[in-house]
XYZ file of C-alpha atoms in Angstrom:
581
model
C -12.115 14.020 -10.094
C -13.820 16.664 -7.889
C -14.142 15.962 -4.194
C -16.690 16.841 -1.664
C -14.593 18.668 0.852
C -14.785 17.820 4.928
C -13.188 20.589 7.097
C -13.867 20.935 10.603
C -12.975 24.068 12.246
C -11.121 23.795 15.583
C -12.985 24.722 18.812
C -11.556 27.435 21.153
C -10.664 24.759 23.416
C -8.670 22.976 20.536
C -6.988 26.158 19.125
C -5.844 26.725 23.214
C -4.556 23.268 23.389
C -2.890 23.860 20.151
C -1.237 26.877 20.881
C 0.348 25.286 24.222
C 1.470 22.143 22.410
C 2.890 24.251 19.582
C 5.064 26.319 22.232
C 6.223 23.121 23.938
C 7.650 21.368 20.796
C 8.557 24.470 18.863
C 6.004 24.054 15.782
C 3.312 26.229 14.403
C -0.474 26.168 16.310
C -1.741 24.875 12.814
C 0.777 21.761 12.799
C 0.162 21.165 16.528
C -3.682 21.378 16.036
C -3.129 18.459 13.090
C -1.098 16.285 15.787
C -3.966 16.771 18.360
C -6.464 15.844 15.668
C -4.343 12.664 15.200
C -4.302 11.372 18.741
C -0.980 13.222 19.833
C -2.105 15.398 22.548
C 1.175 15.555 24.793
C 4.544 16.874 24.422
C 6.230 13.164 25.005
C 3.797 11.576 22.673
C 4.732 14.567 20.072
C 8.522 13.631 20.839
C 7.855 9.558 20.522
C 5.826 10.596 16.999
C 8.747 12.679 15.569
C 11.635 10.239 16.738
C 10.377 6.726 16.104
C 12.780 4.422 18.395
C 13.422 1.017 17.479
C 13.662 0.336 21.257
C 10.082 0.613 21.301
C 9.162 -2.040 18.975
C 6.987 -4.849 20.329
C 8.379 -7.916 21.867
C 8.035 -10.605 18.916
C 7.142 -13.161 21.480
C 3.765 -11.388 22.332
C 2.744 -13.159 19.157
C 0.831 -16.429 19.193
C 3.041 -19.247 18.301
C 6.129 -17.488 18.197
C 7.913 -19.593 20.607
C 6.946 -22.338 18.806
C 7.997 -21.138 15.336
C 11.482 -20.105 17.156
C 11.644 -23.799 18.629
C 10.992 -25.530 14.970
C 13.509 -23.043 13.346
C 16.025 -23.848 15.835
C 15.417 -27.775 15.448
C 15.478 -27.625 11.886
C 19.123 -25.934 11.744
C 20.282 -28.015 14.694
C 19.009 -31.208 12.643
C 20.718 -29.671 9.558
C 17.138 -29.830 7.758
C 16.652 -28.121 4.272
C 14.513 -24.894 4.619
C 12.611 -23.751 1.999
C 11.487 -19.873 2.222
C 8.046 -19.563 0.167
C 5.982 -16.504 -0.553
C 3.322 -14.687 -2.442
C 4.445 -12.951 -5.905
C 3.728 -9.748 -4.986
C 5.682 -6.736 -3.265
C 4.828 -7.883 0.179
C 5.614 -11.624 -0.662
C 8.820 -10.694 -2.483
C 10.405 -8.497 -0.262
C 9.257 -10.882 2.752
C 10.931 -13.943 1.148
C 14.086 -11.797 0.364
C 14.110 -10.529 3.927
C 13.908 -14.203 5.980
C 16.216 -15.814 3.359
C 18.941 -13.065 3.631
C 18.972 -13.105 7.311
C 19.008 -16.817 7.639
C 21.543 -17.301 4.990
C 23.894 -15.082 7.346
C 24.096 -18.360 9.704
C 22.739 -21.239 7.938
C 23.436 -22.420 4.106
C 21.128 -25.162 3.627
C 18.225 -22.941 2.617
C 16.261 -21.765 -0.656
C 13.403 -19.569 -1.580
C 10.302 -20.394 -3.878
C 7.801 -17.946 -5.479
C 4.872 -19.580 -7.276
C 4.131 -18.823 -10.641
C 0.830 -16.904 -10.911
C -0.043 -18.331 -14.200
C 0.845 -21.893 -13.372
C 0.197 -22.474 -9.839
C -1.766 -19.511 -8.799
C -2.097 -17.969 -5.587
C -0.745 -19.086 -2.183
C 0.561 -22.627 -1.424
C 0.651 -25.134 -4.551
C 1.057 -28.796 -4.729
C 3.800 -28.038 -7.738
C 5.608 -25.750 -4.771
C 5.375 -28.595 -2.270
C 6.457 -31.659 -4.419
C 9.504 -29.593 -5.412
C 10.284 -28.725 -1.749
C 9.585 -32.948 -1.134
C 12.307 -33.763 -4.377
C 14.708 -31.271 -3.035
C 14.871 -32.692 0.665
C 12.933 -30.074 2.179
C 11.597 -30.320 5.647
C 10.564 -27.454 6.915
C 8.679 -24.460 4.811
C 8.582 -20.717 6.007
C 5.468 -19.185 4.402
C 5.359 -15.495 3.992
C 2.336 -13.479 3.386
C -0.120 -16.634 2.330
C -0.823 -19.886 3.336
C -3.633 -19.079 6.110
C -6.030 -20.776 3.895
C -4.139 -23.551 2.722
C -5.479 -26.261 4.702
C -5.615 -29.155 2.073
C -2.157 -28.271 0.543
C -0.629 -28.018 4.252
C -2.075 -31.555 4.968
C -0.748 -32.900 1.942
C 2.748 -31.608 2.738
C 2.356 -33.069 6.439
C 1.628 -36.266 4.820
C 5.117 -36.015 3.061
C 6.885 -35.049 6.403
C 7.100 -31.323 5.594
C 6.557 -28.702 8.095
C 4.943 -25.483 7.700
C 5.325 -22.153 9.871
C 2.887 -19.779 8.539
C 3.743 -15.861 8.441
C 0.740 -14.239 6.993
C -1.367 -11.275 7.878
C -4.592 -11.853 5.981
C -7.952 -12.785 7.554
C -7.748 -16.012 8.917
C -10.842 -18.810 8.615
C -12.401 -20.454 11.768
C -10.404 -23.541 10.801
C -6.608 -22.961 10.188
C -4.104 -25.186 8.326
C -2.251 -27.827 10.234
C 0.760 -25.970 10.564
C 3.406 -26.381 13.241
C 3.027 -22.427 13.828
C 0.892 -19.690 12.470
C 2.141 -16.432 13.035
C -0.723 -13.966 12.163
C -1.835 -10.937 14.353
C -5.330 -11.230 12.757
C -5.693 -14.596 14.728
C -8.912 -14.223 17.128
C -6.750 -16.014 19.833
C -3.767 -13.819 19.111
C -2.875 -10.801 21.806
C -0.075 -9.270 19.996
C -0.761 -5.556 20.620
C -0.746 -4.525 16.854
C -2.972 -6.260 14.114
C -1.780 -4.252 10.988
C 1.592 -5.834 10.235
C 2.300 -6.716 6.432
C 3.376 -10.041 5.572
C 7.058 -8.920 5.508
C 6.507 -7.389 8.769
C 5.247 -10.869 10.288
C 8.528 -12.211 8.656
C 10.616 -9.486 10.120
C 8.895 -10.167 13.704
C 9.955 -13.587 13.292
C 13.541 -13.049 12.363
C 13.437 -10.827 15.453
C 12.303 -13.462 17.636
C 14.949 -15.773 16.115
C 17.720 -13.350 16.748
C 16.694 -12.694 20.384
C 16.403 -16.425 21.125
C 19.970 -16.878 19.740
C 21.600 -14.089 21.002
C 22.142 -12.279 17.837
C 22.533 -8.773 18.282
C 19.437 -6.591 16.845
C 21.958 -4.839 14.529
C 22.160 -7.620 12.020
C 18.211 -6.975 11.339
C 18.650 -3.106 10.713
C 20.203 -3.623 6.911
C 16.993 -5.457 5.939
C 14.738 -2.569 7.347
C 14.734 -0.975 3.538
C 12.880 -4.363 2.631
C 10.148 -3.624 5.410
C 9.610 0.050 4.548
C 9.043 -1.078 0.828
C 6.631 -3.666 1.902
C 4.519 -1.210 4.428
C 4.484 1.324 1.733
C 3.321 -0.990 -1.016
C 0.842 -3.127 0.570
C -0.980 0.177 1.966
C -1.231 -0.771 5.466
C -1.574 1.645 8.123
C 1.410 3.567 8.863
C 1.139 3.906 12.662
C 2.782 2.306 15.862
C 4.765 -0.647 14.993
C 4.676 0.153 11.087
C 5.599 3.772 11.657
C 8.784 2.592 13.618
C 9.562 0.171 10.909
C 8.776 2.457 8.114
C 10.639 5.424 9.786
C 13.946 3.405 9.997
C 13.268 1.344 6.864
C 13.388 4.628 4.696
C 16.443 5.951 6.680
C 18.248 2.597 5.358
C 16.813 3.028 2.036
C 17.918 6.601 1.634
C 21.570 5.886 3.143
C 22.611 2.295 2.434
C 19.874 0.444 0.398
C 20.565 -3.154 -0.367
C 22.215 -3.835 -3.818
C 19.083 -4.940 -5.450
C 16.949 -1.841 -4.186
C 19.715 0.183 -5.289
C 19.697 -1.027 -8.573
C 15.997 -0.364 -8.941
C 16.430 3.339 -7.333
C 18.713 4.014 -10.128
C 16.541 2.782 -12.959
C 13.579 5.015 -11.443
C 15.668 7.865 -11.726
C 15.515 8.526 -7.680
C 19.154 8.386 -7.307
C 20.480 11.554 -5.392
C 16.888 12.113 -4.081
C 15.229 12.073 -0.689
C 13.025 8.740 -1.068
C 9.650 8.864 0.464
C 6.810 6.331 0.992
C 5.058 7.825 -2.192
C 8.115 7.032 -4.299
C 7.928 3.544 -3.039
C 4.152 3.250 -4.036
C 4.507 4.658 -7.694
C 7.913 3.982 -8.675
C 10.040 1.142 -6.750
C 7.050 -1.353 -5.838
C 5.223 -1.450 -9.219
C 8.671 -2.525 -10.964
C 9.221 -5.438 -8.141
C 5.748 -6.240 -8.717
C 5.912 -6.197 -12.573
C 7.873 -9.417 -13.036
C 4.998 -11.700 -10.810
C 2.304 -9.927 -12.923
C 4.102 -10.430 -16.388
C 6.390 -13.721 -15.817
C 7.416 -14.681 -12.303
C 7.919 -12.971 -9.102
C 11.119 -15.163 -8.591
C 12.923 -12.840 -10.664
C 12.380 -9.910 -8.097
C 13.519 -12.090 -5.057
C 16.229 -12.846 -6.971
C 16.926 -9.332 -7.582
C 16.674 -8.299 -4.031
C 19.039 -10.598 -2.624
C 22.013 -10.185 -5.487
C 25.023 -9.018 -4.131
C 26.835 -7.942 -7.257
C 25.822 -4.207 -8.276
C 26.643 -4.617 -12.089
C 24.224 -8.059 -11.927
C 21.666 -6.472 -10.252
C 21.631 -3.451 -12.385
C 21.025 -5.754 -15.536
C 18.433 -7.510 -13.589
C 16.827 -4.356 -12.608
C 16.517 -3.363 -16.354
C 15.131 -6.534 -17.274
C 12.255 -5.839 -14.693
C 11.988 -2.324 -15.954
C 11.033 -3.827 -19.085
C 8.321 -5.884 -17.541
C 6.885 -2.679 -16.006
C 6.638 -0.926 -19.234
C 4.965 -3.841 -20.598
C 2.688 -3.871 -17.555
C 1.816 -0.382 -17.951
C 0.521 -0.970 -21.734
C -1.581 -3.865 -20.876
C -2.779 -1.988 -17.856
C -3.900 1.064 -19.977
C -5.615 -1.103 -22.797
C -7.437 -3.369 -20.339
C -8.960 -0.119 -17.973
C -9.997 1.343 -21.395
C -11.826 -1.556 -22.094
C -13.337 -1.869 -18.911
C -14.470 1.896 -18.853
C -16.125 1.120 -22.276
C -17.954 -1.611 -20.522
C -18.906 0.537 -17.602
C -20.441 3.171 -20.111
C -22.350 0.547 -21.808
C -23.989 -0.858 -18.786
C -26.592 1.738 -17.646
C -27.771 0.019 -14.809
C -24.147 0.398 -13.099
C -25.516 3.661 -12.463
C -28.019 2.341 -10.190
C -25.583 0.019 -8.423
C -23.341 0.995 -5.414
C -20.570 -1.680 -7.005
C -18.671 -2.721 -10.196
C -18.293 -6.694 -11.088
C -16.595 -6.830 -14.539
C -15.323 -9.924 -16.164
C -13.626 -10.871 -19.878
C -12.003 -13.979 -20.424
C -9.342 -12.138 -22.444
C -7.886 -10.107 -19.798
C -4.578 -10.584 -18.220
C -4.463 -12.149 -14.868
C -1.488 -10.340 -13.403
C -2.731 -6.934 -14.379
C -6.477 -7.152 -13.005
C -5.663 -5.707 -9.633
C -4.566 -2.904 -10.875
C -7.623 -2.429 -13.322
C -9.651 -2.928 -10.308
C -8.136 -0.138 -8.302
C -8.162 2.353 -11.200
C -11.955 1.783 -11.596
C -12.261 2.137 -7.891
C -10.485 5.713 -8.139
C -12.492 6.871 -11.218
C -15.987 5.756 -10.309
C -15.609 5.329 -6.021
C -16.983 2.117 -5.961
C -16.189 -1.152 -4.676
C -15.023 -3.043 -7.605
C -14.381 -6.769 -8.736
C -12.673 -7.486 -11.878
C -12.710 -11.172 -13.042
C -10.768 -13.039 -15.930
C -10.895 -16.502 -17.234
C -8.729 -19.668 -16.389
C -10.276 -22.840 -17.975
C -13.526 -23.394 -16.165
C -12.753 -20.782 -13.331
C -13.159 -17.293 -13.115
C -10.080 -15.693 -11.054
C -9.945 -11.756 -10.138
C -9.370 -9.246 -7.801
C -11.324 -6.836 -5.661
C -10.365 -3.431 -4.343
C -12.783 -1.044 -1.987
C -13.458 2.495 -0.642
C -12.574 4.210 2.383
C -14.455 2.211 4.918
C -16.172 -0.365 3.170
C -14.971 -3.907 4.004
C -14.797 -5.720 0.726
C -13.612 -8.773 2.231
C -16.682 -9.382 4.148
C -18.572 -8.643 0.923
C -16.825 -11.611 -0.870
C -16.916 -13.490 2.398
C -20.865 -13.306 2.291
C -20.925 -15.248 -1.201
C -18.229 -17.995 0.117
C -20.642 -20.912 -0.494
C -19.958 -20.403 -3.949
C -16.430 -19.408 -4.234
C -13.653 -22.093 -4.779
C -10.974 -19.656 -3.216
C -10.610 -16.187 -1.621
C -8.646 -14.160 0.927
C -7.574 -10.698 1.860
C -8.178 -7.972 4.200
C -10.791 -4.766 4.347
C -9.515 -2.846 0.889
C -8.258 -5.724 -1.153
C -9.359 -9.249 -1.952
C -8.588 -12.299 -4.454
C -11.395 -14.725 -5.116
C -11.651 -17.950 -7.604
C -14.977 -19.418 -8.615
C -16.310 -21.273 -11.390
C -16.825 -19.073 -14.299
C -20.554 -20.198 -15.015
C -21.166 -18.670 -11.456
C -20.042 -15.122 -12.045
C -23.235 -13.801 -12.886
C -24.890 -15.187 -9.752
C -21.855 -14.042 -7.507
C -21.990 -10.424 -9.388
C -25.895 -10.502 -8.056
C -25.106 -11.508 -4.611
C -21.953 -9.205 -3.976
C -24.075 -6.000 -5.592
C -27.068 -6.945 -3.138
C -24.612 -6.968 -0.201
C -23.011 -4.034 -0.871
C -26.152 -2.330 -1.468
C -27.286 -3.273 1.889
C -24.073 -2.374 3.816
C -22.519 0.566 2.367
C -23.176 3.984 3.642
C -24.095 6.700 1.065
C -20.964 8.824 1.988
C -18.464 6.029 1.129
C -19.502 6.432 -2.359
C -18.321 10.027 -2.448
C -14.701 11.182 -3.031
C -14.353 13.077 0.306
C -11.112 15.282 0.696
C -10.466 15.823 4.407
C -8.919 19.185 4.788
C -6.752 19.347 7.984
C -6.454 23.196 7.927
C -7.234 26.604 6.420
C -4.122 28.417 5.869
C -3.029 31.590 3.985
C 0.208 31.587 1.751
C 1.946 33.504 4.306
C 1.711 30.819 6.947
C 3.995 28.486 4.359
C 7.573 28.841 5.183
C 10.834 26.833 4.893
C 10.158 26.214 8.553
C 6.480 25.147 8.155
C 7.789 22.583 5.274
C 10.535 21.420 7.553
C 8.119 20.453 10.053
C 5.862 18.913 8.046
C 8.459 16.709 6.665
C 8.672 15.165 10.342
C 4.913 13.867 10.260
C 6.253 11.385 7.987
C 6.382 8.483 6.838
C 3.249 8.983 5.471
C 0.289 6.225 4.649
C -2.874 5.143 5.472
C -4.037 6.338 9.084
C -1.053 9.346 8.937
C -2.041 10.658 5.719
C 0.159 13.620 4.465
C -1.922 17.106 5.663
C -4.268 18.720 3.327
C -4.576 22.316 3.546
C -7.008 24.778 2.052
C -6.620 28.655 0.827
C -9.372 30.238 -0.222
C -10.244 32.998 -2.698
C -6.966 32.675 -4.605
C -6.148 33.544 -8.390
C -3.490 32.922 -11.189
C -0.861 35.314 -11.083
C -0.860 35.287 -15.020
C 1.734 32.477 -15.595
C -0.311 29.618 -15.034
C -0.310 26.991 -18.058
C -1.365 23.419 -19.265
C 1.785 21.253 -19.303
C 2.198 17.232 -19.862
C 2.470 15.028 -22.698
C -1.188 15.121 -23.369
C -1.759 18.705 -21.750
C -3.437 16.896 -19.023
C -1.739 19.006 -16.007
C -1.701 22.526 -14.944
C 1.345 24.488 -13.827
C 0.358 27.317 -11.306
C 1.725 30.411 -10.110
C -1.089 31.701 -7.568
C -1.752 34.654 -5.727
C -3.369 34.625 -2.222
C -5.902 37.770 -2.099
C -5.657 37.937 1.641
C -1.898 37.989 2.179
C -0.679 38.596 -1.493
C 1.956 36.155 -1.412
C 2.745 34.119 -4.475
C 3.170 30.536 -4.704
C 4.011 27.992 -7.233
C 1.772 24.662 -7.358
C 1.166 21.805 -10.021
C -2.291 20.430 -10.503
C -1.687 16.616 -11.955
C -4.702 15.702 -14.191
C -6.818 18.938 -13.784
C -6.526 20.594 -17.028
C -10.166 20.784 -17.167
C -9.858 23.650 -14.930
C -7.600 25.520 -16.983
C -10.114 27.924 -18.566
C -11.795 29.055 -15.262
C -8.241 29.893 -13.799
C -7.073 31.658 -16.640
C -10.277 33.831 -16.783
C -9.011 35.946 -13.320
C -11.713 34.702 -11.568
C -10.981 33.716 -8.075
C -10.947 29.900 -6.470
C -10.589 27.713 -3.439
C -7.448 25.256 -3.405
C -7.029 22.163 -1.699
C -3.381 21.026 -1.490
C -0.369 19.320 0.344
C 3.048 21.367 0.886
C 5.997 19.595 -1.099
C 9.414 20.197 -1.800
C 10.404 21.266 -5.361
C 12.747 18.438 -6.598
C 14.168 20.622 -9.395
C 14.598 23.519 -7.062
C 16.668 22.709 -3.880
C 15.072 24.333 -0.699
C 12.227 25.580 -2.614
C 8.431 24.720 -1.912
C 5.649 24.230 -4.071
C 1.909 23.005 -3.637
C 0.323 19.766 -5.133
C -2.783 20.677 -5.857
C -5.552 18.088 -4.898
C -8.774 19.889 -5.934
C -9.519 23.062 -7.331
C -13.275 24.727 -6.330
C -14.419 27.860 -8.116
C -15.765 30.437 -6.069
C -18.638 31.450 -8.027
C -21.190 31.642 -5.246
C -18.312 33.110 -2.745
C -19.633 30.757 -0.132
C -17.367 30.303 3.049
C -15.519 26.766 3.665
C -17.621 24.987 5.912
C -17.768 21.266 7.386
C -18.573 18.890 4.465
C -18.910 21.788 1.976
């Protein structure tokens, strides 16, 4: 994919401010400028940004219903009631269940956990799960990362004498379930200052409040922060404010002393001995936790995350890794089939969205396929499969477009739906899919902006290779953890050319390993361009080009720095880089 580059040169005032801030905090004006553009304009704000403190976490009792939730949990423990920790089968749900279960188990033994079967029970609260709770004597269910729309199911549970505490982060409806307490920062009547917690984050705030209420030192919660970091990275929530603090200290825990189950996954991923980043979670750790829920049952992932014996955990991690390999094969096959359908449907070229359905596609993988199609075609995408008389599916979106609202506009024909701005799930009658497609596409056409259907690459700064030093790389690392709203800075260097040793690499010769010379400073830099082998011929022609890239460490050469090339642009017209060029 070739991007439209978006670069806004700093004004003279911004340059002066960057010089001043950089001098105060001992970083280059270029990096200080990036801080300023991200809203960090003072020395004190920069210090808080670079050194997130757990003491700055928001008081959990500012969340609506938190006092009620803690009181109900205290009552359950005091009356020795059986408690069930229930969660979604994805990474966010599994880590949330593992976190709450592990924490409560330190102080209370009459607690169990439950993950619904994606294929047998579907998403969220199921009657089967409630019946299991009733049969096993459960009086309180703490549900995580789902439940905000389960009005009928929670009413049914209430009729059986079972109370619910909901810990969710998905957008609520006007009418909410009859739970004892609903912890959700997205509630319209909630004044909690940070609205972008993941499900595991809401569960953590609940346990933080419970600990505070019962005089349990905060240090008991710190070992669980690795689970929160895995959830924040995998659920693609903004890595700012509260999430930044949790992710920063969660990554520290993950690197220094991860829980036994995560340590096993780290070993299986080949990440042992490396400094694990948010990107490693997104592409290696998260998919493996997700795999059991996609292919079989998510309970296996929670079993792994709460396991205490490393030898047992390693065996479980190997089993889950097999699920992940199978998932990748199915994912590739389904994506290929979906691409063929898009290619056949000429009218797709005229639409601002994609809605595809096939009754043979595997339910657990359609979310990944929707994500891949969104990346390829840069349009909001819905992918559906058949389940008896119903269609069930996932939606993914492009930057700035609210796919949840698009789905909500069709709500009268939906059996169920839920999610947030960039990802959602839905269920409807199979026979209604064509009409849903028409309405969804009409909504997108009317609300999406032209620039939202373009792949835009935001350039943070234009620099020369001489600016890339070990000190600069060291300072850049302090900008992390990276994620939405705090993306890894993207740099541009213009007028570079091949040093003579660049070559195509990869199993399918899809990548380019580069050695480049900066025409301006004559410095040489190594780089890797994943999936961009189509540019190899131009590069080898000795003509110059511009590159957009992030600065990375080379894991094969300690303390070495290399470029990860995001895009390559020929300089055939020799035009200078300008805003929106």
